[in-house]
PDB file of C-alpha atoms in Angstrom:
ATOM      1  CA  MET A  69      -0.570 -17.503  43.870  1.00 79.00           C
ATOM      2  CA  TYR A  70       0.951 -15.641  46.833  1.00 83.00           C
ATOM      3  CA  GLU A  71       4.169 -14.284  48.277  1.00 86.00           C
ATOM      4  CA  LEU A  72       5.776 -15.493  51.494  1.00 86.00           C
ATOM      5  CA  VAL A  73       7.965 -13.060  53.399  1.00 90.00           C
ATOM      6  CA  PHE A  74      10.650 -14.399  55.713  1.00 89.00           C
ATOM      7  CA  SER A  75      13.072 -12.191  57.664  1.00 89.00           C
ATOM      8  CA  LYS A  76      15.711 -12.180  54.904  1.00 89.00           C
ATOM      9  CA  LYS A  77      13.929 -13.762  51.927  1.00 91.00           C
ATOM     10  CA  ARG A  78      10.796 -13.315  49.861  1.00 93.00           C
ATOM     11  CA  VAL A  79       9.359 -16.216  47.882  1.00 92.00           C
ATOM     12  CA  LYS A  80       6.792 -15.705  45.128  1.00 93.00           C
ATOM     13  CA  VAL A  81       4.841 -18.949  45.000  1.00 91.00           C
ATOM     14  CA  SER A  82       3.322 -19.812  41.632  1.00 90.00           C
ATOM     15  CA  SER A  83       1.265 -22.644  40.185  1.00 88.00           C
ATOM     16  CA  ASP A  84       3.203 -22.092  36.938  1.00 90.00           C
ATOM     17  CA  HIS A  85       5.783 -24.833  37.353  1.00 92.00           C
ATOM     18  CA  GLN A  86       8.500 -23.138  35.311  1.00 94.00           C
ATOM     19  CA  LYS A  87       8.066 -19.856  37.214  1.00 95.00           C
ATOM     20  CA  MET A  88       8.209 -21.759  40.495  1.00 93.00           C
ATOM     21  CA  LYS A  89      11.398 -23.572  39.487  1.00 95.00           C
ATOM     22  CA  THR A  90      12.952 -20.244  38.492  1.00 96.00           C
ATOM     23  CA  GLU A  91      11.941 -18.747  41.842  1.00 95.00           C
ATOM     24  CA  ILE A  92      13.386 -21.712  43.737  1.00 95.00           C
ATOM     25  CA  ALA A  93      16.635 -21.349  41.758  1.00 96.00           C
ATOM     26  CA  ARG A  94      16.738 -17.640  42.638  1.00 95.00           C
ATOM     27  CA  VAL A  95      15.992 -17.946  46.351  1.00 95.00           C
ATOM     28  CA  PHE A  96      17.152 -21.506  47.151  1.00 95.00           C
ATOM     29  CA  PRO A  97      19.772 -22.426  44.510  1.00 95.00           C
ATOM     30  CA  GLY A  98      20.233 -26.141  43.906  1.00 94.00           C
ATOM     31  CA  ASN A  99      16.741 -27.164  45.028  1.00 94.00           C
ATOM     32  CA  GLU A 100      15.032 -26.979  41.631  1.00 92.00           C
ATOM     33  CA  LYS A 101      15.252 -30.730  41.032  1.00 94.00           C
ATOM     34  CA  GLY A 102      13.594 -31.243  44.397  1.00 95.00           C
ATOM     35  CA  TYR A 103      10.588 -29.362  43.061  1.00 95.00           C
ATOM     36  CA  ASP A 104      10.402 -31.762  40.117  1.00 95.00           C
ATOM     37  CA  ARG A 105      10.555 -34.714  42.545  1.00 95.00           C
ATOM     38  CA  PHE A 106       7.890 -33.091  44.717  1.00 94.00           C
ATOM     39  CA  LEU A 107       5.518 -32.726  41.752  1.00 94.00           C
ATOM     40  CA  LYS A 108       6.137 -36.279  40.561  1.00 95.00           C
ATOM     41  CA  LYS A 109       5.855 -38.059  43.927  1.00 93.00           C
ATOM     42  CA  GLU A 110       2.958 -36.008  45.274  1.00 91.00           C
ATOM     43  CA  LYS A 111       1.083 -36.520  42.003  1.00 94.00           C
ATOM     44  CA  GLN A 112       1.414 -40.265  42.598  1.00 93.00           C
ATOM     45  CA  ARG A 113       0.152 -39.846  46.167  1.00 91.00           C
ATOM     46  CA  PHE A 114      -2.786 -37.710  44.995  1.00 93.00           C
ATOM     47  CA  GLU A 115      -3.743 -40.144  42.228  1.00 93.00           C
ATOM     48  CA  ARG A 116      -3.876 -43.013  44.745  1.00 92.00           C
ATOM     49  CA  MET A 117      -5.598 -41.032  47.487  1.00 91.00           C
ATOM     50  CA  TYR A 118      -8.220 -39.123  45.480  1.00 92.00           C
ATOM     51  CA  PRO A 119     -10.418 -42.184  44.795  1.00 92.00           C
ATOM     52  CA  CYS A 120     -10.341 -42.898  48.548  1.00 88.00           C
ATOM     53  CA  LEU A 121     -11.559 -39.392  49.302  1.00 88.00           C
ATOM     54  CA  GLN A 122     -14.623 -40.037  47.145  1.00 90.00           C
ATOM     55  CA  LYS A 123     -15.772 -43.011  49.251  1.00 89.00           C
ATOM     56  CA  GLU A 124     -17.788 -43.133  52.437  1.00 89.00           C
ATOM     57  CA  TYR A 125     -16.300 -44.739  55.533  1.00 87.00           C
ATOM     58  CA  SER A 126     -19.342 -45.349  57.720  1.00 91.00           C
ATOM     59  CA  SER A 127     -18.223 -48.833  58.748  1.00 90.00           C
ATOM     60  CA  PRO A 128     -14.853 -50.372  59.634  1.00 90.00           C
ATOM     61  CA  THR A 129     -15.094 -52.752  56.667  1.00 91.00           C
ATOM     62  CA  ALA A 130     -15.033 -49.761  54.298  1.00 88.00           C
ATOM     63  CA  TYR A 131     -11.284 -49.600  54.941  1.00 88.00           C
ATOM     64  CA  LEU A 132     -10.915 -53.038  53.363  1.00 91.00           C
ATOM     65  CA  ARG A 133     -11.931 -51.862  49.903  1.00 91.00           C
ATOM     66  CA  PRO A 134      -9.256 -52.555  47.277  1.00 92.00           C
ATOM     67  CA  VAL A 135      -8.978 -48.851  46.407  1.00 90.00           C
ATOM     68  CA  PHE A 136      -8.065 -48.044  50.018  1.00 89.00           C
ATOM     69  CA  LEU A 137      -5.707 -50.996  50.444  1.00 90.00           C
ATOM     70  CA  LYS A 138      -3.813 -49.983  47.290  1.00 91.00           C
ATOM     71  CA  ALA A 139      -3.429 -46.465  48.680  1.00 89.00           C
ATOM     72  CA  ILE A 140      -1.907 -47.504  52.021  1.00 89.00           C
ATOM     73  CA  PRO A 141       1.734 -47.348  50.837  1.00 88.00           C
ATOM     74  CA  TYR A 142       1.115 -43.763  49.687  1.00 85.00           C
ATOM     75  CA  LEU A 143      -0.116 -42.647  53.106  1.00 87.00           C
ATOM     76  CA  SER A 144       3.441 -42.623  54.522  1.00 87.00           C
ATOM     77  CA  LEU A 145       1.947 -43.478  57.898  1.00 86.00           C
ATOM     78  CA  ASN A 146       5.227 -43.186  59.783  1.00 90.00           C
ATOM     79  CA  SER A 147       6.126 -39.698  58.469  1.00 92.00           C
ATOM     80  CA  THR A 148       5.054 -36.081  58.810  1.00 93.00           C
ATOM     81  CA  ILE A 149       4.652 -33.453  56.106  1.00 92.00           C
ATOM     82  CA  TYR A 150       7.913 -31.854  57.214  1.00 94.00           C
ATOM     83  CA  GLU A 151       9.775 -35.160  56.958  1.00 95.00           C
ATOM     84  CA  VAL A 152       8.404 -35.813  53.468  1.00 94.00           C
ATOM     85  CA  LEU A 153       9.342 -32.331  52.275  1.00 94.00           C
ATOM     86  CA  SER A 154      12.822 -32.857  53.706  1.00 95.00           C
ATOM     87  CA  THR A 155      13.279 -35.574  51.090  1.00 95.00           C
ATOM     88  CA  TYR A 156      12.672 -33.007  48.332  1.00 96.00           C
ATOM     89  CA  PHE A 157      14.328 -29.863  49.684  1.00 95.00           C
ATOM     90  CA  ASN A 158      17.456 -29.210  51.761  1.00 94.00           C
ATOM     91  CA  LYS A 159      16.651 -25.649  52.863  1.00 93.00           C
ATOM     92  CA  ASP A 160      14.448 -25.179  55.911  1.00 91.00           C
ATOM     93  CA  LEU A 161      12.646 -22.077  54.627  1.00 91.00           C
ATOM     94  CA  LEU A 162      11.858 -23.815  51.350  1.00 93.00           C
ATOM     95  CA  ARG A 163      10.379 -26.731  53.278  1.00 92.00           C
ATOM     96  CA  LEU A 164       8.261 -24.265  55.239  1.00 89.00           C
ATOM     97  CA  THR A 165       7.072 -22.765  51.949  1.00 90.00           C
ATOM     98  CA  PHE A 166       5.451 -26.123  51.181  1.00 88.00           C
ATOM     99  CA  THR A 167       4.298 -27.033  54.705  1.00 88.00           C
ATOM    100  CA  PHE A 168       2.127 -24.186  55.912  1.00 79.00           C
ATOM    101  CA  GLN A 169      -0.917 -25.889  54.345  1.00 82.00           C
ATOM    102  CA  SER A 170      -0.957 -28.124  57.440  1.00 84.00           C
ATOM    103  CA  LYS A 171      -2.375 -25.067  59.235  1.00 81.00           C
ATOM    104  CA  TYR A 172      -5.538 -25.531  57.144  1.00 82.00           C
ATOM    105  CA  LEU A 173      -5.982 -28.702  59.184  1.00 83.00           C
ATOM    106  CA  GLY A 174      -5.074 -27.023  62.472  1.00 88.00           C
ATOM    107  CA  MET A 175      -1.784 -28.913  62.759  1.00 89.00           C
ATOM    108  CA  SER A 176       1.925 -28.280  62.832  1.00 90.00           C
ATOM    109  CA  ALA A 177       3.956 -29.508  59.857  1.00 90.00           C
ATOM    110  CA  TRP A 178       6.058 -31.483  62.354  1.00 93.00           C
ATOM    111  CA  GLU A 179       2.965 -33.413  63.493  1.00 92.00           C
ATOM    112  CA  CYS A 180       0.677 -33.431  60.449  1.00 90.00           C
ATOM    113  CA  PRO A 181       0.572 -36.833  58.687  1.00 90.00           C
ATOM    114  CA  ALA A 182       2.585 -36.985  55.468  1.00 88.00           C
ATOM    115  CA  ALA A 183      -0.441 -37.921  53.368  1.00 88.00           C
ATOM    116  CA  PHE A 184      -1.557 -34.297  53.611  1.00 87.00           C
ATOM    117  CA  ALA A 185       1.516 -33.169  51.635  1.00 87.00           C
ATOM    118  CA  MET A 186      -0.788 -33.595  48.666  1.00 86.00           C
ATOM    119  CA  ILE A 187      -2.559 -30.354  49.683  1.00 85.00           C
ATOM    120  CA  ALA A 188       0.515 -28.360  48.636  1.00 87.00           C
ATOM    121  CA  TYR A 189       0.645 -30.444  45.451  1.00 88.00           C
ATOM    122  CA  ILE A 190      -2.995 -29.593  44.676  1.00 86.00           C
ATOM    123  CA  GLU A 191      -2.259 -25.885  45.122  1.00 86.00           C
ATOM    124  CA  HIS A 192       0.765 -26.102  42.834  1.00 84.00           C
ATOM    125  CA  LYS A 193      -1.120 -28.185  40.273  1.00 87.00           C
ATOM    126  CA  TRP A 194      -4.320 -26.142  39.988  1.00 85.00           C
ATOM    127  CA  GLY A 195      -3.620 -22.925  41.867  1.00 81.00           C
ATOM    128  CA  ILE A 196      -5.805 -21.242  44.455  1.00 79.00           C
ATOM    129  CA  ASP A 197      -9.004 -19.286  43.971  1.00 77.00           C
ATOM    130  CA  HIS A 198      -9.914 -16.582  46.453  1.00 78.00           C
ATOM    131  CA  VAL A 199     -13.302 -14.969  46.931  1.00 83.00           C
ATOM    132  CA  LYS A 200     -13.088 -11.271  46.100  1.00 87.00           C
ATOM    133  CA  GLY A 201     -13.821  -9.413  49.324  1.00 88.00           C
ATOM    134  CA  GLY A 202     -13.302 -12.463  51.571  1.00 83.00           C
ATOM    135  CA  LEU A 203     -15.161 -15.651  52.447  1.00 82.00           C
ATOM    136  CA  ASN A 204     -17.976 -13.709  54.110  1.00 88.00           C
ATOM    137  CA  LYS A 205     -19.096 -12.716  50.592  1.00 88.00           C
ATOM    138  CA  ILE A 206     -20.237 -16.323  50.027  1.00 89.00           C
ATOM    139  CA  SER A 207     -22.574 -16.175  53.038  1.00 91.00           C
ATOM    140  CA  ALA A 208     -23.834 -12.756  51.992  1.00 90.00           C
ATOM    141  CA  ALA A 209     -24.594 -13.997  48.468  1.00 90.00           C
ATOM    142  CA  MET A 210     -26.346 -17.114  49.804  1.00 92.00           C
ATOM    143  CA  ALA A 211     -28.512 -14.947  52.069  1.00 94.00           C
ATOM    144  CA  LYS A 212     -29.765 -13.141  48.977  1.00 91.00           C
ATOM    145  CA  VAL A 213     -30.879 -16.367  47.305  1.00 89.00           C
TER     146      VAL A 213
END
């Protein structure tokens, strides 16, 4: 998917789970099982949260739907992304490898709600697609239509 460069380490991030585990073992030995836990727990969070993301919330009573109420325990309301990733990984740079997605939301990993840890899971599950030539190519193509 991409490569992260730290001052003394380089991490090649992959959506191929076996490649990612091998990379974690190479760069952050002993944290491979944390990656397995990350995939398992964040999959559970995603599976509970995804149906909620497909609903509209135009009134306060919308939050009382059973699908939302069942998802509440998976929100980890009292934690941040960084805190959640600390339960999977014991190396700070490895945690940062899985937290920078909070920047997509304009937040720091130390402030971003834990529920958004599923963004990193989504990237690792399905990968990332980039527009060849940059996002401006979408606007340019739409202008032609």
